[in-house]
Amino acid sequence: MTAITDPAPEAAAALTRREELQKRFSTLSPPTRLHIDGRQVDALDGAVLERVSPRDGRVIARVAAGGAPDIDRAVASARRAFDSGRWSDLHPRRRRAVLQRLARLVEEHAEELALLESVDMGKPYTDALAVDLRVTVQTLDFYAEAADKVYDEVAPTGPETLATVTREPLGVVGAVVPWNFPLMMAVWKIAPALAAGNTMVLKPAEQSPLTALRLAELATEAGVPDGVLNVVPGLGPTAGAALGRHPDVDALTFTGSGEVGRLFLAYSAESNIKQVSLELGGKSPQIVLPDAPDLDVVARAVAGGIFFNQGEVCSAGSRLLVHRSVKDELLELVVEEARRTVVGDPLDPRTRVGALVEERHLERVLGHVRGAVEDGARAVVGGGRVLADTGGCYVEPTVFDGVDPAMRIARQEVFGPVLSVIAFDDDEEAVRIANSTDYGLAAAVWTRDLSTAHRMSRAVRAGTVWVNCFDDSDITVPFGGYGQSGFGRDKSLHALDKYTQLKTTWIKL
Ligand code: NAD
């Protein structure tokens, strides 16, 4: 682990950049009130959330915290907007144009949004700009284009009838999202839901509400009619639960933990049987076979796959399953990568691993580390908190060797920069271990052999299987899980299935 502590001369440019960003952040005044019916309003009971940046423990904003009555107001506004037809009945070309305008506004404000994201939840600014904002803009453009390009169907019912199968919007969609990719995850839901003609209430995570509120403001500027996109920050058990239980919400799309995902299924059952889709956690395996093309490349992908975004990635490659014959060599390379990975201030351009989102989460991650040691795993690098004097939440990139598939560290999602290394002796054992958790979000297979790659990718139960790469993606492919990683897919045209229902119209000729 390399921590940024000493401002060496060659680092002067990086430090200047950090100061520039810090200064720029202090000039920003993002919206901090609820966005309901196109207006910014306080919570009815005046409650606020203090936003503490995990970068340095300082308070950066006081954000209105919506409660159940505010969710009621937001849902009523979304319902009025839907029933008025001012969005759902708009010509699809006009919906496309509005969403494209929003994409352009997000692009124009990309640096500002990336800065808000980085300081709010701790990810490196460089990544926020290069990944989160780039994908957010692509997502808006993709679904804007879909608005007037997806056709309905005519069923082959014979000459006596005409049966059309048309996609209709569901109505009011509730979205509850996590803090690890706050804007990007929100837009993975907002863009297809709005393109399909729905109206929405979004509840961002309490740890990262700033970009969602700014997005709502930009949406109004782009011409999204009042009431079509409402944003209500607030606590999960109050605002999140109120949205999940609301009798006038037609569908609820959630990304977050399995524990809360289960609650949303119960909320739906207890209220109006609203349609629920869940994107939950993961424990993704990277399977490295003895004929893997190039172990240097593999080592970089393994390190990137677990340390990117501080390991706070649902699809993080947190289990390295490696054939015993190449294990020692690969482990050494991965450990070198871990030592080279710079941990530090998210605003410093050298930083690869920023701050974990909050103290509570840092304690959770360190608890997993202690559990691994108790179970007999050996930390070959990392394992502790660093840079505590900054007031921020920093943890070293950590690699555990000697992990048994039955250990807690091999089964539970850590959501931090912690890798477990597990050796195997043959392909069947690798697949068995890969499939031995409750999750099934993603996996990777590294091999030169095409048949092995195909066989393994069929045998591993996961929504995405990468071959000879990790984390590569595009808005055109679906993303989501098998097993307890949830159901329903974000991204691609398949996401539209979550936000539309099929209507059959049977006409006797
Ligand atoms: P979380 O489940 O605690 O919170 C997610 C959201 O749910 C937040 O907005 C929160 O306010 C809300 N919430 C919390 N308690 C609630 C309750 N009782 N009722 C209603 N809403 C409630 O998850 P987190 O800690 O913010 O995020 C980390 C988790 O998200 C990890 O498990 C990770 O794997 C998962 N995740 C999954 C994906 C995916 O696409 N599969 C993507 C990102 C994150």
PDB file of N, CA and C in Angstrom, residues 199-242:
ATOM      1  N   THR A 199     -43.729   8.167 -14.714  1.00  0.00           N
ATOM      2  CA  THR A 199     -43.251   9.251 -13.858  1.00  0.00           C
ATOM      3  C   THR A 199     -42.605   8.595 -12.644  1.00  0.00           C
ATOM      4  N   MET A 200     -41.815   9.377 -11.885  1.00  0.00           N
ATOM      5  CA  MET A 200     -40.977   8.723 -10.877  1.00  0.00           C
ATOM      6  C   MET A 200     -40.847   9.463  -9.565  1.00  0.00           C
ATOM      7  N   VAL A 201     -40.541   8.672  -8.530  1.00  0.00           N
ATOM      8  CA  VAL A 201     -40.044   9.228  -7.267  1.00  0.00           C
ATOM      9  C   VAL A 201     -38.753   8.465  -6.965  1.00  0.00           C
ATOM     10  N   LEU A 202     -37.657   9.203  -6.876  1.00  0.00           N
ATOM     11  CA  LEU A 202     -36.352   8.592  -6.589  1.00  0.00           C
ATOM     12  C   LEU A 202     -35.955   8.918  -5.157  1.00  0.00           C
ATOM     13  N   LYS A 203     -35.561   7.866  -4.414  1.00  0.00           N
ATOM     14  CA  LYS A 203     -34.958   8.115  -3.104  1.00  0.00           C
ATOM     15  C   LYS A 203     -33.492   7.727  -3.154  1.00  0.00           C
ATOM     16  N   PRO A 204     -32.608   8.742  -3.167  1.00  0.00           N
ATOM     17  CA  PRO A 204     -31.181   8.400  -3.150  1.00  0.00           C
ATOM     18  C   PRO A 204     -30.767   7.930  -1.759  1.00  0.00           C
ATOM     19  N   ALA A 205     -29.578   7.332  -1.670  1.00  0.00           N
ATOM     20  CA  ALA A 205     -29.082   6.885  -0.359  1.00  0.00           C
ATOM     21  C   ALA A 205     -28.783   8.115   0.501  1.00  0.00           C
ATOM     22  N   GLU A 206     -28.971   7.972   1.801  1.00  0.00           N
ATOM     23  CA  GLU A 206     -28.755   9.101   2.717  1.00  0.00           C
ATOM     24  C   GLU A 206     -27.294   9.553   2.723  1.00  0.00           C
ATOM     25  N   GLN A 207     -26.394   8.649   2.287  1.00  0.00           N
ATOM     26  CA  GLN A 207     -24.963   8.991   2.268  1.00  0.00           C
ATOM     27  C   GLN A 207     -24.563   9.760   1.008  1.00  0.00           C
ATOM     28  N   SER A 208     -25.451   9.878   0.018  1.00  0.00           N
ATOM     29  CA  SER A 208     -24.993  10.449  -1.267  1.00  0.00           C
ATOM     30  C   SER A 208     -26.130  11.095  -2.058  1.00  0.00           C
ATOM     31  N   PRO A 209     -26.802  12.094  -1.471  1.00  0.00           N
ATOM     32  CA  PRO A 209     -27.984  12.639  -2.167  1.00  0.00           C
ATOM     33  C   PRO A 209     -27.681  13.782  -3.145  1.00  0.00           C
ATOM     34  N   LEU A 210     -26.447  14.308  -3.146  1.00  0.00           N
ATOM     35  CA  LEU A 210     -26.229  15.605  -3.817  1.00  0.00           C
ATOM     36  C   LEU A 210     -26.396  15.545  -5.331  1.00  0.00           C
ATOM     37  N   THR A 211     -25.834  14.519  -5.985  1.00  0.00           N
ATOM     38  CA  THR A 211     -25.925  14.500  -7.455  1.00  0.00           C
ATOM     39  C   THR A 211     -27.351  14.247  -7.936  1.00  0.00           C
ATOM     40  N   ALA A 212     -28.123  13.476  -7.164  1.00  0.00           N
ATOM     41  CA  ALA A 212     -29.509  13.209  -7.588  1.00  0.00           C
ATOM     42  C   ALA A 212     -30.318  14.503  -7.555  1.00  0.00           C
ATOM     43  N   LEU A 213     -30.091  15.317  -6.525  1.00  0.00           N
ATOM     44  CA  LEU A 213     -30.834  16.581  -6.428  1.00  0.00           C
ATOM     45  C   LEU A 213     -30.434  17.532  -7.563  1.00  0.00           C
ATOM     46  N   ARG A 214     -29.147  17.535  -7.894  1.00  0.00           N
ATOM     47  CA  ARG A 214     -28.680  18.396  -8.995  1.00  0.00           C
ATOM     48  C   ARG A 214     -29.236  17.887 -10.327  1.00  0.00           C
ATOM     49  N   LEU A 215     -29.294  16.562 -10.471  1.00  0.00           N
ATOM     50  CA  LEU A 215     -29.853  15.986 -11.699  1.00  0.00           C
ATOM     51  C   LEU A 215     -31.310  16.423 -11.872  1.00  0.00           C
ATOM     52  N   ALA A 216     -32.066  16.427 -10.777  1.00  0.00           N
ATOM     53  CA  ALA A 216     -33.481  16.813 -10.865  1.00  0.00           C
ATOM     54  C   ALA A 216     -33.594  18.257 -11.350  1.00  0.00           C
ATOM     55  N   GLU A 217     -32.688  19.103 -10.855  1.00  0.00           N
ATOM     56  CA  GLU A 217     -32.697  20.497 -11.275  1.00  0.00           C
ATOM     57  C   GLU A 217     -32.390  20.595 -12.774  1.00  0.00           C
ATOM     58  N   LEU A 218     -31.406  19.818 -13.226  1.00  0.00           N
ATOM     59  CA  LEU A 218     -31.050  19.825 -14.652  1.00  0.00           C
ATOM     60  C   LEU A 218     -32.195  19.255 -15.496  1.00  0.00           C
ATOM     61  N   ALA A 219     -32.915  18.280 -14.949  1.00  0.00           N
ATOM     62  CA  ALA A 219     -34.033  17.684 -15.692  1.00  0.00           C
ATOM     63  C   ALA A 219     -35.106  18.743 -15.937  1.00  0.00           C
ATOM     64  N   THR A 220     -35.379  19.554 -14.926  1.00  0.00           N
ATOM     65  CA  THR A 220     -36.365  20.626 -15.101  1.00  0.00           C
ATOM     66  C   THR A 220     -35.876  21.591 -16.179  1.00  0.00           C
ATOM     67  N   GLU A 221     -34.578  21.919 -16.127  1.00  0.00           N
ATOM     68  CA  GLU A 221     -34.004  22.825 -17.138  1.00  0.00           C
ATOM     69  C   GLU A 221     -34.115  22.214 -18.545  1.00  0.00           C
ATOM     70  N   ALA A 222     -33.983  20.883 -18.622  1.00  0.00           N
ATOM     71  CA  ALA A 222     -34.041  20.215 -19.932  1.00  0.00           C
ATOM     72  C   ALA A 222     -35.456  20.141 -20.481  1.00  0.00           C
ATOM     73  N   GLY A 223     -36.458  20.407 -19.634  1.00  0.00           N
ATOM     74  CA  GLY A 223     -37.840  20.371 -20.113  1.00  0.00           C
ATOM     75  C   GLY A 223     -38.632  19.167 -19.634  1.00  0.00           C
ATOM     76  N   VAL A 224     -38.090  18.414 -18.670  1.00  0.00           N
ATOM     77  CA  VAL A 224     -38.888  17.330 -18.066  1.00  0.00           C
ATOM     78  C   VAL A 224     -40.015  18.018 -17.293  1.00  0.00           C
ATOM     79  N   PRO A 225     -41.279  17.724 -17.626  1.00  0.00           N
ATOM     80  CA  PRO A 225     -42.382  18.460 -16.988  1.00  0.00           C
ATOM     81  C   PRO A 225     -42.421  18.251 -15.469  1.00  0.00           C
ATOM     82  N   ASP A 226     -42.966  19.254 -14.781  1.00  0.00           N
ATOM     83  CA  ASP A 226     -43.081  19.184 -13.320  1.00  0.00           C
ATOM     84  C   ASP A 226     -43.793  17.903 -12.905  1.00  0.00           C
ATOM     85  N   GLY A 227     -43.287  17.274 -11.857  1.00  0.00           N
ATOM     86  CA  GLY A 227     -43.933  16.075 -11.319  1.00  0.00           C
ATOM     87  C   GLY A 227     -43.472  14.778 -11.957  1.00  0.00           C
ATOM     88  N   VAL A 228     -42.750  14.875 -13.083  1.00  0.00           N
ATOM     89  CA  VAL A 228     -42.344  13.645 -13.778  1.00  0.00           C
ATOM     90  C   VAL A 228     -41.155  12.978 -13.067  1.00  0.00           C
ATOM     91  N   LEU A 229     -40.248  13.789 -12.538  1.00  0.00           N
ATOM     92  CA  LEU A 229     -39.121  13.230 -11.783  1.00  0.00           C
ATOM     93  C   LEU A 229     -39.037  13.948 -10.434  1.00  0.00           C
ATOM     94  N   ASN A 230     -39.401  13.245  -9.387  1.00  0.00           N
ATOM     95  CA  ASN A 230     -39.334  13.798  -8.031  1.00  0.00           C
ATOM     96  C   ASN A 230     -38.187  13.114  -7.301  1.00  0.00           C
ATOM     97  N   VAL A 231     -37.434  13.882  -6.504  1.00  0.00           N
ATOM     98  CA  VAL A 231     -36.320  13.291  -5.764  1.00  0.00           C
ATOM     99  C   VAL A 231     -36.487  13.628  -4.279  1.00  0.00           C
ATOM    100  N   VAL A 232     -36.546  12.576  -3.469  1.00  0.00           N
ATOM    101  CA  VAL A 232     -36.763  12.763  -2.025  1.00  0.00           C
ATOM    102  C   VAL A 232     -35.660  12.039  -1.244  1.00  0.00           C
ATOM    103  N   PRO A 233     -34.604  12.757  -0.863  1.00  0.00           N
ATOM    104  CA  PRO A 233     -33.615  12.124   0.008  1.00  0.00           C
ATOM    105  C   PRO A 233     -34.248  11.853   1.368  1.00  0.00           C
ATOM    106  N   GLY A 234     -33.715  10.877   2.067  1.00  0.00           N
ATOM    107  CA  GLY A 234     -34.262  10.560   3.391  1.00  0.00           C
ATOM    108  C   GLY A 234     -33.704   9.229   3.842  1.00  0.00           C
ATOM    109  N   LEU A 235     -34.039   8.860   5.063  1.00  0.00           N
ATOM    110  CA  LEU A 235     -33.511   7.614   5.609  1.00  0.00           C
ATOM    111  C   LEU A 235     -34.245   6.405   5.024  1.00  0.00           C
ATOM    112  N   GLY A 236     -33.536   5.285   4.958  1.00  0.00           N
ATOM    113  CA  GLY A 236     -34.147   4.080   4.400  1.00  0.00           C
ATOM    114  C   GLY A 236     -35.401   3.642   5.134  1.00  0.00           C
ATOM    115  N   PRO A 237     -35.292   3.433   6.465  1.00  0.00           N
ATOM    116  CA  PRO A 237     -36.460   2.882   7.178  1.00  0.00           C
ATOM    117  C   PRO A 237     -37.664   3.833   7.216  1.00  0.00           C
ATOM    118  N   THR A 238     -37.475   5.121   6.895  1.00  0.00           N
ATOM    119  CA  THR A 238     -38.638   6.016   6.855  1.00  0.00           C
ATOM    120  C   THR A 238     -39.031   6.291   5.400  1.00  0.00           C
ATOM    121  N   ALA A 239     -38.218   7.103   4.694  1.00  0.00           N
ATOM    122  CA  ALA A 239     -38.587   7.472   3.319  1.00  0.00           C
ATOM    123  C   ALA A 239     -38.584   6.250   2.396  1.00  0.00           C
ATOM    124  N   GLY A 240     -37.551   5.400   2.506  1.00  0.00           N
ATOM    125  CA  GLY A 240     -37.449   4.227   1.621  1.00  0.00           C
ATOM    126  C   GLY A 240     -38.628   3.292   1.842  1.00  0.00           C
ATOM    127  N   ALA A 241     -38.927   3.038   3.131  1.00  0.00           N
ATOM    128  CA  ALA A 241     -40.026   2.116   3.448  1.00  0.00           C
ATOM    129  C   ALA A 241     -41.363   2.708   2.990  1.00  0.00           C
ATOM    130  N   ALA A 242     -41.536   4.032   3.161  1.00  0.00           N
ATOM    131  CA  ALA A 242     -42.809   4.661   2.761  1.00  0.00           C
ATOM    132  C   ALA A 242     -43.023   4.507   1.254  1.00  0.00           C
TER     133      ALA A 242
END
